[in-house]
């Protein structure tokens, strides 16, 4: 960390305030606190994904109970249905979904670029067809920010392209440069100074392009910095390398967000490399498919071996599901296609993720992050418990 | 009510105790209390249906919050999956589903007879094929009671045939007589004296057969009496007539349960005719299909007219859903096929049903049931509010 990074960055607004509370001596892990207009986010933090204005299967009170401090909402989905103008007229996304804690919105870029044949990109932005009804739309840095402001987002993201992997270096360079120009336009498009705006570093899996992108995005200046374009099919080792190349380049005094990552192991490794914020559909989507995270690894509840298993999903877990239900019951619910299967499994998996973050925050503060990480891996190497 | 009915009926066990707290002067409505080994049920009472060991989409704590005092579980479904012996080994249905209040189990008869081509009936019982895998099974009065006892039911039902409508009088007579013999065998099969056992009056839509069935079932003697074979396609007026013929025949000092009924209007009319207990999938199934019950009638949340509607489902309702969410949000969740749509809609509909029962209990106790009923219909005749 250079001294320059410790000072208030010129691009940082008053929309949020990041306080670095502790830095691990042996790794780059950081314990911090991000103050937003709707509350505090203790970091490292994991953000459950609430794509359509709801974290699938969870009431807001249940999100608070598992320890969520902030949720992510998807601009693309809410723009198409029910529409950002409608949500604005109805009082904003917080009121709409009965969640008064912070909301981070993505820019819509990731979803639009995932449409494949249905989208076309140029300097202005992206033309695409709705996955719902085929209708034609255009998303630009300007419209993306306007939509995010209509939703009432507390932390907005710049409009960018999430580059596929693998990709030609030429394309990565072209796209990254364009995302840089879009970041500048996103910042110019911002109207509400009380909502934070994060920049996104792209650059694919190329060290120089990542560094150039970081430089460009920092020069524009944002309230926080994200790494995009990770967890797109690359090996974990390469993902960690990108973090190692890029995270140290970012201002130490501002939050660092790794988008769309990841497994529990990914989170531990990313925190060790200095990341502060994460989002991923993994805990919620896996839960709906009956795959549960435990301190000793994953467990697929549909297996016949759990038919008569009286034990909770994870004996070390204190979530609502583990306090009240057996694997046998959860297997029965899953096999019977019951709604409660999704509710209880999601409760457990989100609790697992939030508890993992809490453990990391405590360990960094106590100066025992290395010990925590060793124990994390040791438990996962135990076999036969689940 | 004859004096004989006021005395302790010979067939009544110590498994439950019914106390008549008030009787309406103008109608046959009754306010009572049923004490069971797992708690008190204030009557008139509505029992949410938890077919597969879960009231679809509801946590047990949420059931308590809407005011449920007892749930119904389906013997047929739990016998087939996950199996009653398994549930017994796992500590019984209450522990399995984390519900420590009373559970009433049906006998499995209704579901088995609904299988149509897949079942064959004789004096011994019913041979049927599982709707899950086609495997062959036999359900008899003896096995039905054994299954219900394995589940740990607090109120068991005798094994009977739910007669379709319309039906030939000869068949109704034959079936009703056989259900009577099955009721006797069900009583003989009972092993656990701490679980209550209710008899079921059949007799189709025939006054004489209903009276004969009531006589036969009362002669055997049970802890409570149900009317089966209603809400099977007959006109509401005919259903009410059957209640009027049959309910006065039953002992006043014991609970009267109308099985599988019904709409809010049905419940009000049945209570006016002296019924104490009800179950129906209507509030839960309708909720999952986006149909909501309100004080002014039904509301289909999928309609486009609710796109921008900031109002709750029912301004007169104090349920969790109405306190926190707009029709616009609930419509969005429903259109987006979100899990939370089922959760929030079910919460509302079950609260509506429980609140209706609470209102009726209060009105009977206060001697204002007629006023309540008038107001109930007056509000429903209002148009345009929803």
XYZ file of C-alpha atoms in Angstrom:
772
model
C 0.000 0.000 0.000
C 1.459 3.351 -0.975
C 0.898 6.495 1.005
C -1.155 7.911 -1.818
C -3.656 5.094 -1.331
C -4.144 6.003 2.299
C -5.360 9.498 1.515
C -8.874 10.389 0.479
C -9.134 9.585 -3.188
C -10.239 12.527 -5.358
C -13.066 10.539 -6.953
C -14.598 9.472 -3.696
C -17.932 11.124 -2.859
C -19.618 11.600 0.493
C -22.097 8.831 -0.319
C -20.255 6.273 1.748
C -17.338 6.085 4.112
C -14.969 3.143 4.411
C -12.988 2.665 7.605
C -10.152 0.200 7.709
C -10.298 -1.327 11.196
C -7.536 -3.920 11.009
C -5.107 -5.421 8.523
C -3.784 -8.941 8.906
C -0.013 -9.110 9.503
C 0.567 -12.340 7.580
C -1.825 -11.867 4.648
C -3.549 -8.955 2.936
C -6.827 -9.655 4.753
C -8.657 -6.522 5.908
C -11.325 -5.886 8.510
C -13.347 -2.809 7.701
C -16.625 -0.972 7.954
C -18.550 0.649 5.156
C -21.025 3.347 6.200
C -23.847 3.963 3.733
C -26.993 6.062 3.898
C -28.969 2.974 4.921
C -26.631 1.446 7.424
C -23.288 -0.109 8.118
C -21.717 -3.047 6.309
C -19.051 -4.815 8.328
C -16.400 -6.173 5.961
C -15.438 -8.664 4.680
C -19.114 -8.990 3.709
C -21.163 -11.336 1.589
C -24.220 -9.979 -0.233
C -27.099 -12.400 -0.941
C -28.480 -12.020 -4.447
C -32.054 -10.778 -4.765
C -32.406 -10.791 -8.528
C -36.079 -9.885 -8.923
C -36.548 -7.816 -5.774
C -36.495 -10.851 -3.467
C -33.769 -13.177 -2.273
C -35.470 -16.348 -3.456
C -37.485 -17.938 -0.641
C -36.387 -15.546 2.103
C -38.371 -12.937 3.988
C -36.390 -9.787 4.836
C -36.563 -10.698 8.533
C -35.040 -14.080 7.722
C -32.219 -12.351 5.849
C -31.487 -10.262 8.922
C -31.627 -13.390 11.079
C -28.945 -15.133 9.007
C -26.796 -12.007 9.304
C -27.178 -10.311 5.927
C -26.290 -6.610 6.043
C -26.909 -5.774 2.395
C -28.489 -7.461 -0.606
C -27.759 -7.226 -4.297
C -30.514 -6.568 -6.829
C -30.248 -7.023 -10.593
C -30.859 -3.941 -12.691
C -31.504 -5.938 -15.871
C -34.308 -8.013 -14.340
C -36.017 -5.166 -12.492
C -35.763 -2.896 -15.543
C -37.655 -5.471 -17.615
C -40.100 -6.521 -14.865
C -41.801 -4.776 -13.123
C -39.893 -1.752 -14.519
C -37.684 0.755 -12.717
C -40.093 3.655 -13.272
C -42.861 1.633 -11.664
C -40.635 0.811 -8.692
C -39.723 4.497 -8.376
C -43.392 5.505 -8.430
C -44.106 2.900 -5.764
C -41.516 4.472 -3.465
C -38.324 2.718 -4.484
C -36.984 -0.803 -4.245
C -36.483 -0.755 -0.471
C -40.146 -0.045 0.196
C -41.255 -2.351 -2.636
C -39.455 -5.363 -1.152
C -39.699 -4.317 2.535
C -35.931 -4.126 3.075
C -34.569 -0.990 4.703
C -30.904 -1.973 4.820
C -28.480 -1.177 1.995
C -29.020 -2.439 -1.528
C -26.263 -2.728 -4.115
C -27.379 -2.878 -7.737
C -25.355 -4.284 -10.566
C -25.326 -2.317 -13.819
C -27.229 -4.808 -15.938
C -24.128 -5.351 -18.064
C -23.436 -8.880 -16.899
C -26.954 -10.120 -17.653
C -27.165 -8.342 -20.989
C -23.855 -9.789 -22.129
C -25.037 -13.232 -21.051
C -27.841 -13.023 -23.610
C -25.458 -14.081 -26.401
C -27.253 -13.924 -29.760
C -29.874 -11.597 -28.339
C -27.508 -8.625 -27.909
C -25.330 -6.330 -29.995
C -22.660 -4.033 -28.612
C -21.278 -0.715 -29.873
C -19.637 2.352 -28.375
C -22.967 3.775 -27.312
C -24.043 0.729 -25.329
C -25.842 -2.556 -25.861
C -28.952 -3.327 -27.881
C -30.670 -6.461 -26.646
C -33.879 -8.415 -26.707
C -35.742 -9.199 -23.501
C -35.488 -12.846 -22.429
C -39.120 -12.489 -21.299
C -40.860 -11.330 -24.477
C -38.217 -10.593 -27.113
C -38.859 -6.851 -27.002
C -35.970 -4.570 -28.089
C -34.059 -2.450 -25.562
C -30.894 -0.393 -25.300
C -28.755 -0.210 -22.198
C -26.065 2.463 -21.968
C -23.981 3.833 -19.115
C -26.470 6.686 -18.883
C -29.601 4.533 -18.810
C -28.010 2.034 -16.430
C -27.264 4.742 -13.867
C -30.700 6.296 -14.353
C -32.317 2.907 -13.727
C -30.194 2.277 -10.634
C -31.102 5.711 -9.293
C -34.789 5.056 -9.971
C -34.554 1.846 -7.990
C -33.041 3.765 -5.074
C -29.810 1.809 -5.020
C -27.400 2.650 -2.191
C -24.355 1.360 -4.061
C -24.515 1.599 -7.842
C -22.133 -0.072 -10.247
C -20.761 1.415 -13.470
C -21.951 -0.075 -16.749
C -19.297 -2.413 -18.142
C -18.761 -5.516 -20.185
C -18.031 -8.750 -18.362
C -15.540 -10.328 -20.766
C -16.040 -14.037 -21.468
C -13.255 -16.551 -20.908
C -11.293 -17.532 -22.840
C -11.056 -14.445 -25.063
C -8.566 -13.030 -27.586
C -6.188 -10.489 -26.056
C -7.189 -7.936 -28.701
C -10.824 -8.245 -27.735
C -9.990 -8.030 -24.040
C -8.013 -4.834 -24.691
C -10.756 -3.284 -26.835
C -13.523 -4.201 -24.407
C -11.573 -3.069 -21.345
C -10.809 0.296 -22.904
C -14.485 0.731 -23.827
C -15.586 -0.266 -20.295
C -13.207 2.452 -19.098
C -14.954 5.034 -21.257
C -18.315 3.704 -20.070
C -17.116 4.070 -16.455
C -16.415 7.742 -17.122
C -19.859 8.173 -18.705
C -21.456 6.304 -15.789
C -19.873 8.717 -13.364
C -21.008 11.709 -15.413
C -24.539 10.310 -15.527
C -24.870 10.172 -11.766
C -27.432 12.614 -10.385
C -27.965 11.486 -6.776
C -24.902 12.317 -4.659
C -26.172 10.289 -1.705
C -25.884 6.961 -3.545
C -22.389 5.508 -3.825
C -20.917 4.533 -7.182
C -18.297 1.822 -7.602
C -15.945 1.453 -10.554
C -15.186 -1.956 -12.066
C -11.748 -3.151 -13.107
C -11.788 -5.424 -16.152
C -8.829 -6.647 -18.223
C -9.587 -10.336 -18.506
C -6.862 -12.676 -17.310
C -4.078 -10.394 -18.546
C -1.842 -8.786 -15.948
C -1.008 -5.670 -17.945
C -4.583 -5.057 -19.021
C -5.813 -5.503 -15.436
C -3.226 -2.975 -14.256
C -4.105 -0.528 -17.042
C -7.804 -0.906 -16.258
C -7.205 -0.342 -12.535
C -5.197 2.777 -13.375
C -7.900 4.129 -15.663
C -10.753 3.425 -13.246
C -8.841 4.935 -10.296
C -8.066 8.033 -12.341
C -11.782 8.555 -12.892
C -12.262 7.967 -9.174
C -15.067 6.080 -7.423
C -16.387 5.319 -3.949
C -15.203 1.751 -4.216
C -13.579 -0.606 -6.703
C -14.760 -3.935 -8.002
C -13.037 -6.675 -9.918
C -15.324 -7.882 -12.695
C -14.860 -10.696 -15.153
C -13.880 -13.321 -12.590
C -15.452 -16.730 -11.950
C -16.289 -16.960 -15.659
C -14.812 -20.436 -16.168
C -11.157 -19.870 -15.353
C -9.167 -22.039 -12.942
C -9.226 -20.920 -9.320
C -5.448 -20.400 -9.421
C -5.807 -17.933 -12.308
C -8.634 -16.110 -10.509
C -6.415 -15.763 -7.438
C -3.552 -14.532 -9.625
C -5.786 -11.791 -11.052
C -6.677 -10.761 -7.503
C -2.984 -10.694 -6.561
C -2.096 -8.549 -9.580
C -4.971 -6.145 -9.140
C -6.054 -5.716 -5.530
C -2.765 -4.165 -4.323
C -3.112 -1.524 -7.029
C -6.372 -0.251 -5.540
C -6.608 2.447 -2.852
C -6.301 0.827 0.571
C -8.782 3.266 2.051
C -11.663 2.201 -0.179
C -13.749 -0.970 -0.388
C -12.832 -3.718 -2.848
C -15.571 -5.878 -4.249
C -15.092 -9.162 -6.122
C -18.163 -9.611 -8.312
C -19.893 -12.966 -8.676
C -17.491 -14.909 -6.428
C -17.832 -17.613 -5.156
C -17.303 -20.852 -3.257
C -16.430 -20.760 0.457
C -12.808 -21.502 -0.507
C -12.869 -18.652 -3.034
C -14.080 -16.253 -0.339
C -11.367 -17.259 2.114
C -8.673 -16.915 -0.544
C -10.022 -13.612 -1.817
C -10.174 -12.185 1.704
C -6.587 -13.309 2.232
C -5.718 -11.258 -0.862
C -7.401 -8.121 0.415
C -10.997 -8.271 -0.852
C -13.847 -6.781 1.203
C -17.151 -7.533 -0.525
C -18.700 -10.425 -2.436
C -21.900 -11.544 -4.079
C -22.815 -14.875 -5.575
C -25.921 -16.945 -6.348
C -24.079 -20.056 -5.160
C -25.586 -20.403 -1.653
C -29.147 -19.651 -2.796
C -29.144 -21.556 -6.106
C -27.421 -24.586 -4.580
C -29.957 -24.596 -1.753
C -32.826 -24.856 -4.218
C -31.031 -27.791 -5.833
C -30.577 -29.514 -2.471
C -26.845 -28.864 -2.211
C -25.881 -27.673 1.256
C -22.658 -26.079 2.484
C -21.210 -27.395 5.724
C -18.055 -26.894 7.719
C -16.803 -30.208 6.335
C -17.795 -29.634 2.730
C -20.861 -29.974 0.533
C -23.777 -32.322 1.131
C -26.429 -33.295 -1.423
C -29.628 -33.749 0.554
C -31.338 -35.791 -2.154
C -29.115 -38.805 -1.480
C -30.853 -41.910 -0.106
C -28.244 -42.142 2.661
C -30.083 -39.336 4.480
C -33.466 -41.112 4.525
C -33.139 -42.006 8.202
C -30.528 -39.470 9.254
C -31.660 -37.739 12.423
C -28.726 -35.318 12.447
C -28.900 -31.693 11.361
C -27.209 -30.647 8.116
C -24.171 -29.482 10.103
C -23.765 -30.246 13.795
C -21.519 -27.164 14.063
C -24.207 -24.841 12.651
C -26.619 -22.733 14.688
C -28.988 -21.704 11.910
C -32.757 -22.072 12.246
C -32.758 -25.098 9.951
C -30.026 -26.935 11.841
C -31.611 -26.126 15.199
C -34.976 -27.635 14.250
C -34.753 -30.133 11.410
C -33.108 -33.448 10.570
C -31.480 -34.388 7.301
C -34.264 -36.989 6.993
C -36.924 -34.252 7.046
C -35.031 -32.012 4.633
C -34.548 -34.935 2.259
C -38.264 -35.694 2.471
C -39.166 -32.068 1.673
C -36.750 -32.007 -1.248
C -38.010 -35.294 -2.703
C -41.594 -34.083 -2.245
C -40.897 -30.817 -4.120
C -42.115 -28.837 -1.126
C -41.666 -25.059 -0.996
C -40.262 -25.380 2.505
C -37.291 -27.324 1.092
C -36.101 -24.173 -0.662
C -36.857 -21.998 2.353
C -35.011 -24.175 4.878
C -32.088 -25.029 2.588
C -31.597 -21.377 1.630
C -31.741 -20.354 5.277
C -28.953 -22.791 6.060
C -26.716 -21.930 3.116
C -27.013 -18.175 3.610
C -26.329 -18.600 7.317
C -23.279 -20.667 6.427
C -21.971 -17.902 4.159
C -22.710 -15.128 6.649
C -21.165 -17.119 9.478
C -18.061 -17.701 7.385
C -17.706 -13.961 6.842
C -18.269 -13.304 10.537
C -15.579 -15.826 11.429
C -13.167 -14.112 9.042
C -13.980 -10.669 10.403
C -13.381 -11.889 13.954
C -10.166 -13.675 13.009
C -8.725 -10.639 11.212
C -9.606 -8.405 14.162
C -8.019 -10.900 16.567
C -4.932 -11.325 14.401
C -5.663 -15.027 13.912
C -6.678 -15.144 10.270
C -3.957 -17.664 9.335
C -5.085 -19.969 12.128
C -8.680 -19.606 10.975
C -7.751 -20.464 7.412
C -5.770 -23.538 8.481
C -8.696 -24.763 10.573
C -11.111 -24.016 7.713
C -9.142 -26.323 5.422
C -8.496 -28.926 8.105
C -12.218 -29.408 8.760
C -12.926 -29.717 5.053
C -10.311 -32.454 4.752
C -12.214 -34.555 7.299
C -14.220 -37.186 5.526
C -17.153 -39.346 6.452
C -18.844 -36.929 8.825
C -21.567 -35.914 6.429
C -80.304 -31.183 21.883
C -81.613 -33.950 24.096
C -80.516 -34.483 27.628
C -78.824 -37.713 26.648
C -76.503 -35.710 24.413
C -75.378 -33.570 27.306
C -74.057 -36.514 29.317
C -70.676 -38.102 28.745
C -71.074 -40.374 25.789
C -70.101 -44.000 26.471
C -67.708 -44.173 23.543
C -65.762 -41.083 24.545
C -62.250 -41.772 25.834
C -60.038 -39.646 28.048
C -57.914 -38.641 25.065
C -59.608 -35.292 24.714
C -62.147 -33.176 26.500
C -64.637 -30.884 24.820
C -66.144 -28.016 26.768
C -69.103 -26.119 25.388
C -68.526 -22.513 26.427
C -71.447 -20.781 24.751
C -74.323 -21.514 22.395
C -75.826 -18.859 20.175
C -79.447 -18.031 20.976
C -80.540 -17.364 17.402
C -78.593 -20.043 15.549
C -76.948 -23.368 16.395
C -73.482 -21.759 16.530
C -71.305 -23.027 19.372
C -68.231 -21.656 21.102
C -66.137 -24.428 22.629
C -62.749 -25.646 23.688
C -61.156 -28.964 22.851
C -58.381 -30.078 25.186
C -55.935 -32.554 23.674
C -52.663 -33.992 24.892
C -50.772 -31.379 22.897
C -52.803 -28.322 23.689
C -56.094 -26.551 23.442
C -58.128 -25.905 20.308
C -60.571 -23.041 20.631
C -63.634 -23.767 18.505
C -64.963 -23.067 15.947
C -61.507 -23.854 14.541
C -59.960 -24.095 11.092
C -57.119 -26.574 10.519
C -54.574 -25.745 7.800
C -53.708 -28.763 5.658
C -50.139 -30.053 5.875
C -50.370 -32.922 3.422
C -46.752 -34.065 3.301
C -45.661 -33.065 6.795
C -45.584 -29.342 5.960
C -48.242 -26.717 5.354
C -46.960 -25.696 1.942
C -44.660 -22.687 2.229
C -45.155 -22.064 5.939
C -42.732 -22.445 8.824
C -44.347 -23.707 12.038
C -43.670 -20.329 13.660
C -45.525 -18.648 10.812
C -48.485 -20.978 11.365
C -48.585 -19.940 14.999
C -48.347 -16.300 13.970
C -51.431 -16.543 11.756
C -53.276 -18.202 14.635
C -53.295 -21.894 13.724
C -53.902 -24.126 16.744
C -53.793 -27.497 14.973
C -52.796 -28.782 11.546
C -54.068 -31.691 9.492
C -51.686 -34.238 7.982
C -52.540 -36.784 5.299
C -52.044 -40.414 6.217
C -52.008 -41.571 2.600
C -49.173 -39.270 1.568
C -47.018 -39.833 4.640
C -47.567 -43.605 4.471
C -46.192 -43.650 0.924
C -43.447 -41.064 1.501
C -41.392 -40.985 3.672
C -43.257 -43.875 5.370
C -44.980 -43.956 8.746
C -42.500 -46.426 10.237
C -39.670 -44.079 9.313
C -41.460 -41.134 10.893
C -42.061 -43.223 14.025
C -38.382 -44.175 14.201
C -37.462 -40.514 13.803
C -39.553 -39.613 16.847
C -42.981 -39.025 15.331
C -44.502 -36.451 13.016
C -44.433 -33.588 15.517
C -40.680 -33.804 15.945
C -40.159 -34.541 12.228
C -41.934 -31.348 11.150
C -41.060 -29.223 14.233
C -44.673 -28.661 15.308
C -45.548 -29.373 18.929
C -49.218 -28.384 18.799
C -51.986 -30.868 17.974
C -52.072 -32.781 14.693
C -55.200 -34.346 13.243
C -54.655 -37.084 10.676
C -57.181 -38.180 8.130
C -57.555 -41.919 7.568
C -56.161 -42.059 4.041
C -59.569 -43.096 2.756
C -60.341 -39.894 0.921
C -57.072 -39.904 -1.022
C -57.245 -43.608 -1.825
C -60.774 -43.313 -3.151
C -59.708 -40.357 -5.244
C -57.301 -42.625 -7.129
C -60.147 -43.892 -9.361
C -58.854 -46.649 -11.634
C -55.902 -47.263 -9.363
C -57.967 -48.704 -6.476
C -60.276 -51.630 -5.712
C -62.545 -51.843 -2.707
C -63.857 -54.865 -0.785
C -65.053 -55.603 2.739
C -61.501 -55.966 4.010
C -60.354 -52.550 2.798
C -58.893 -50.949 -0.318
C -56.182 -52.185 -2.649
C -54.512 -49.369 -4.491
C -51.499 -48.373 -6.496
C -49.228 -45.571 -5.335
C -49.560 -42.377 -7.386
C -45.794 -42.013 -6.956
C -44.469 -45.298 -8.357
C -47.453 -47.588 -9.062
C -46.502 -49.983 -6.250
C -49.368 -52.079 -4.767
C -50.724 -51.372 -1.272
C -53.676 -52.282 0.933
C -55.294 -49.886 3.357
C -57.736 -51.262 5.928
C -59.257 -49.831 9.098
C -56.557 -51.668 11.040
C -53.619 -50.450 8.964
C -54.999 -46.903 8.813
C -55.170 -46.662 12.603
C -51.733 -48.294 12.954
C -50.289 -45.724 10.541
C -51.965 -42.820 12.331
C -50.624 -44.082 15.663
C -47.125 -44.437 14.183
C -47.292 -40.836 13.032
C -48.200 -39.787 16.571
C -51.535 -38.231 15.606
C -53.407 -36.458 18.391
C -56.789 -36.821 16.668
C -57.196 -39.867 14.449
C -60.038 -40.446 12.006
C -61.760 -43.760 11.316
C -61.191 -45.361 7.922
C -64.163 -44.724 5.660
C -65.226 -44.237 2.106
C -65.878 -40.696 0.893
C -68.825 -41.331 -1.436
C -68.706 -39.479 -4.770
C -71.526 -37.237 -5.902
C -73.828 -37.934 -7.572
C -74.172 -41.623 -6.636
C -76.894 -44.287 -6.783
C -78.824 -44.586 -3.527
C -78.046 -48.323 -3.420
C -74.353 -47.641 -3.568
C -74.597 -44.912 -0.940
C -76.430 -47.332 1.384
C -73.949 -50.162 0.783
C -70.934 -47.904 1.210
C -72.310 -46.176 4.290
C -73.058 -49.505 5.986
C -69.546 -50.720 5.168
C -68.004 -47.468 6.489
C -69.965 -48.157 9.667
C -68.395 -51.600 10.004
C -65.011 -50.042 9.245
C -65.615 -47.469 11.985
C -66.152 -50.321 14.465
C -62.964 -52.046 13.274
C -61.076 -48.713 13.455
C -62.108 -48.347 17.065
C -61.085 -51.905 17.883
C -57.713 -51.332 16.184
C -56.831 -48.394 18.403
C -53.921 -49.112 20.759
C -52.943 -45.679 22.108
C -55.571 -44.402 24.545
C -54.019 -40.941 24.695
C -54.817 -40.172 21.028
C -58.405 -39.183 20.279
C -60.437 -41.007 17.632
C -63.257 -39.382 15.707
C -66.027 -41.224 13.894
C -67.277 -40.108 10.483
C -70.903 -39.881 9.427
C -71.481 -40.714 5.765
C -74.788 -41.306 3.968
C -74.324 -39.202 0.872
C -76.993 -36.582 0.271
C -79.776 -38.798 1.631
C -81.468 -37.706 4.831
C -82.403 -41.208 6.053
C -78.981 -42.634 5.312
C -77.282 -39.700 7.062
C -79.470 -40.272 10.103
C -78.840 -44.031 10.073
C -75.101 -43.437 9.732
C -75.093 -40.954 12.610
C -76.988 -43.463 14.755
C -74.582 -46.270 13.912
C -71.448 -44.159 14.496
C -72.770 -42.770 17.792
C -73.643 -46.264 18.957
C -70.024 -47.289 18.453
C -69.017 -44.133 20.279
C -66.125 -41.770 19.531
C -64.336 -38.742 20.963
C -65.788 -36.543 18.255
C -67.944 -36.792 15.144
C -67.211 -35.710 11.614
C -69.376 -35.262 8.566
C -67.633 -36.765 5.563
C -68.660 -36.781 1.931
C -69.410 -33.063 1.711
C -67.994 -30.494 -0.703
C -67.756 -33.205 -3.359
C -69.524 -31.248 -6.085
C -72.989 -30.720 -4.589
C -74.718 -27.347 -4.419
C -74.045 -25.321 -1.284
C -77.748 -25.491 -0.378
C -77.650 -29.292 -0.391
C -74.476 -29.303 1.706
C -76.163 -27.027 4.245
C -79.224 -29.294 4.229
C -77.062 -32.308 5.072
C -75.583 -30.334 7.959
C -79.070 -29.398 9.157
C -80.241 -33.021 9.015
C -77.189 -34.446 10.693
C -75.538 -32.056 13.130
C -78.507 -31.903 15.564
C -78.378 -35.706 15.801
C -74.852 -35.611 17.214
C -74.021 -35.336 20.936
C -73.922 -31.681 21.920
C -71.077 -32.308 24.335
C -68.649 -33.512 21.686
C -66.845 -31.763 18.837
C -68.315 -31.786 15.332
C -65.958 -31.650 12.379
C -66.956 -30.920 8.773
C -64.296 -32.500 6.590
C -62.874 -30.748 3.538
C -65.020 -27.594 3.850
C -64.739 -24.915 2.565
C -65.150 -21.341 1.398
C -65.442 -18.512 3.942
C -69.229 -18.506 3.316
C -69.339 -22.283 3.879
C -67.575 -21.869 7.216
C -69.951 -19.151 8.405
C -72.991 -21.217 7.393
C -71.614 -24.426 8.890
C -70.830 -22.669 12.171
C -74.376 -21.282 12.200
C -75.544 -24.901 11.927
C -73.474 -26.089 14.872
C -70.137 -27.213 13.404
C -66.910 -26.819 15.415
C -63.983 -27.876 13.255
C -62.941 -27.574 9.626
C -60.108 -28.309 7.243
C -59.664 -27.367 3.624
C -56.870 -26.835 1.095
C -58.720 -23.793 -0.223
C -56.719 -21.013 1.495
C -53.337 -22.616 0.801
C -53.971 -23.895 -2.728
C -55.649 -20.668 -3.802
C -52.724 -18.695 -2.405
C -50.291 -20.585 -4.596
C -52.500 -19.787 -7.567
C -52.565 -16.103 -6.693
C -56.162 -16.051 -5.451
C -56.512 -14.126 -2.208
C -59.368 -13.988 0.256
C -60.418 -10.576 1.533
C -63.187 -9.151 3.647
C -64.863 -7.967 0.455
C -64.385 -11.155 -1.561
C -61.721 -12.829 -3.660
C -58.933 -11.070 -5.500
C -56.767 -12.561 -8.261
C -53.343 -10.992 -7.836
C -52.204 -11.852 -11.369
C -54.499 -9.236 -12.884
C -52.811 -6.317 -14.636
C -54.988 -3.860 -12.682
C -52.717 -4.430 -9.668
C -49.492 -3.493 -11.496
C -49.310 -0.088 -9.802
C -51.557 -0.746 -6.820
C -49.837 0.456 -3.654
C -52.569 -0.872 -1.369
C -52.282 -4.061 0.661
C -54.380 -7.073 -0.342
C -56.969 -6.117 2.273
C -56.869 -2.788 4.100
C -58.824 -4.425 6.944
C -56.228 -7.190 7.392
C -53.393 -7.174 9.939
C -51.405 -10.130 8.594
C -47.663 -9.896 7.952
C -48.237 -9.673 4.201
C -50.768 -6.848 4.413
C -48.642 -4.946 6.911
C -45.572 -4.920 4.676
C -46.410 -5.445 1.007
C -48.386 -3.829 -1.792
C -50.554 -5.581 -4.328
C -48.039 -4.340 -6.909
C -45.215 -6.246 -5.206
C -47.278 -9.401 -4.747
C -48.327 -9.264 -8.380
C -44.677 -8.879 -9.389
C -43.658 -11.895 -7.276
C -46.477 -13.992 -8.716
C -45.679 -13.048 -12.316
C -41.992 -13.737 -11.657
C -42.724 -17.213 -10.256
C -40.946 -16.306 -7.047
C -41.093 -18.628 -4.031
C -41.983 -15.659 -1.856
C -45.256 -15.275 -3.778
C -46.482 -18.566 -2.314
C -45.118 -17.733 1.129
C -46.708 -14.280 1.344
C -50.002 -15.262 -0.310
C -50.373 -18.322 1.938
C -49.604 -16.217 4.995
C -52.405 -13.856 4.063
C -55.010 -16.483 3.191
C -54.369 -18.564 6.311
C -54.517 -15.423 8.444
C -57.794 -14.526 6.768
C -59.253 -17.959 7.623
C -57.934 -17.909 11.197
C -59.150 -14.379 11.701
C -62.594 -15.360 10.402
C -62.764 -18.178 12.957
C -61.596 -15.824 15.702
C -64.286 -13.326 14.775
C -66.905 -16.058 14.902
C -65.667 -17.329 18.276
C -65.792 -13.808 19.685
C -69.234 -13.138 18.229
C -70.727 -16.354 19.604
C -69.240 -15.637 23.028
C -70.630 -12.084 22.897
C -74.030 -13.230 21.668
C -73.623 -11.249 18.437
C -73.194 -14.012 15.878
C -76.178 -12.899 13.785
C -74.804 -9.375 13.636
C -71.429 -10.732 12.645
C -72.955 -12.823 9.881
C -74.931 -9.880 8.516
C -71.829 -7.718 8.475
C -69.832 -10.539 6.871
C -72.271 -10.640 3.955
C -72.676 -6.874 3.811
C -68.943 -6.352 3.293
C -68.849 -8.998 0.591
C -71.637 -7.270 -1.279
C -69.540 -4.124 -1.569
C -68.006 -3.891 -5.005
C -65.140 -2.020 -6.476
C -62.947 -1.878 -3.385
C -60.559 -4.550 -4.538
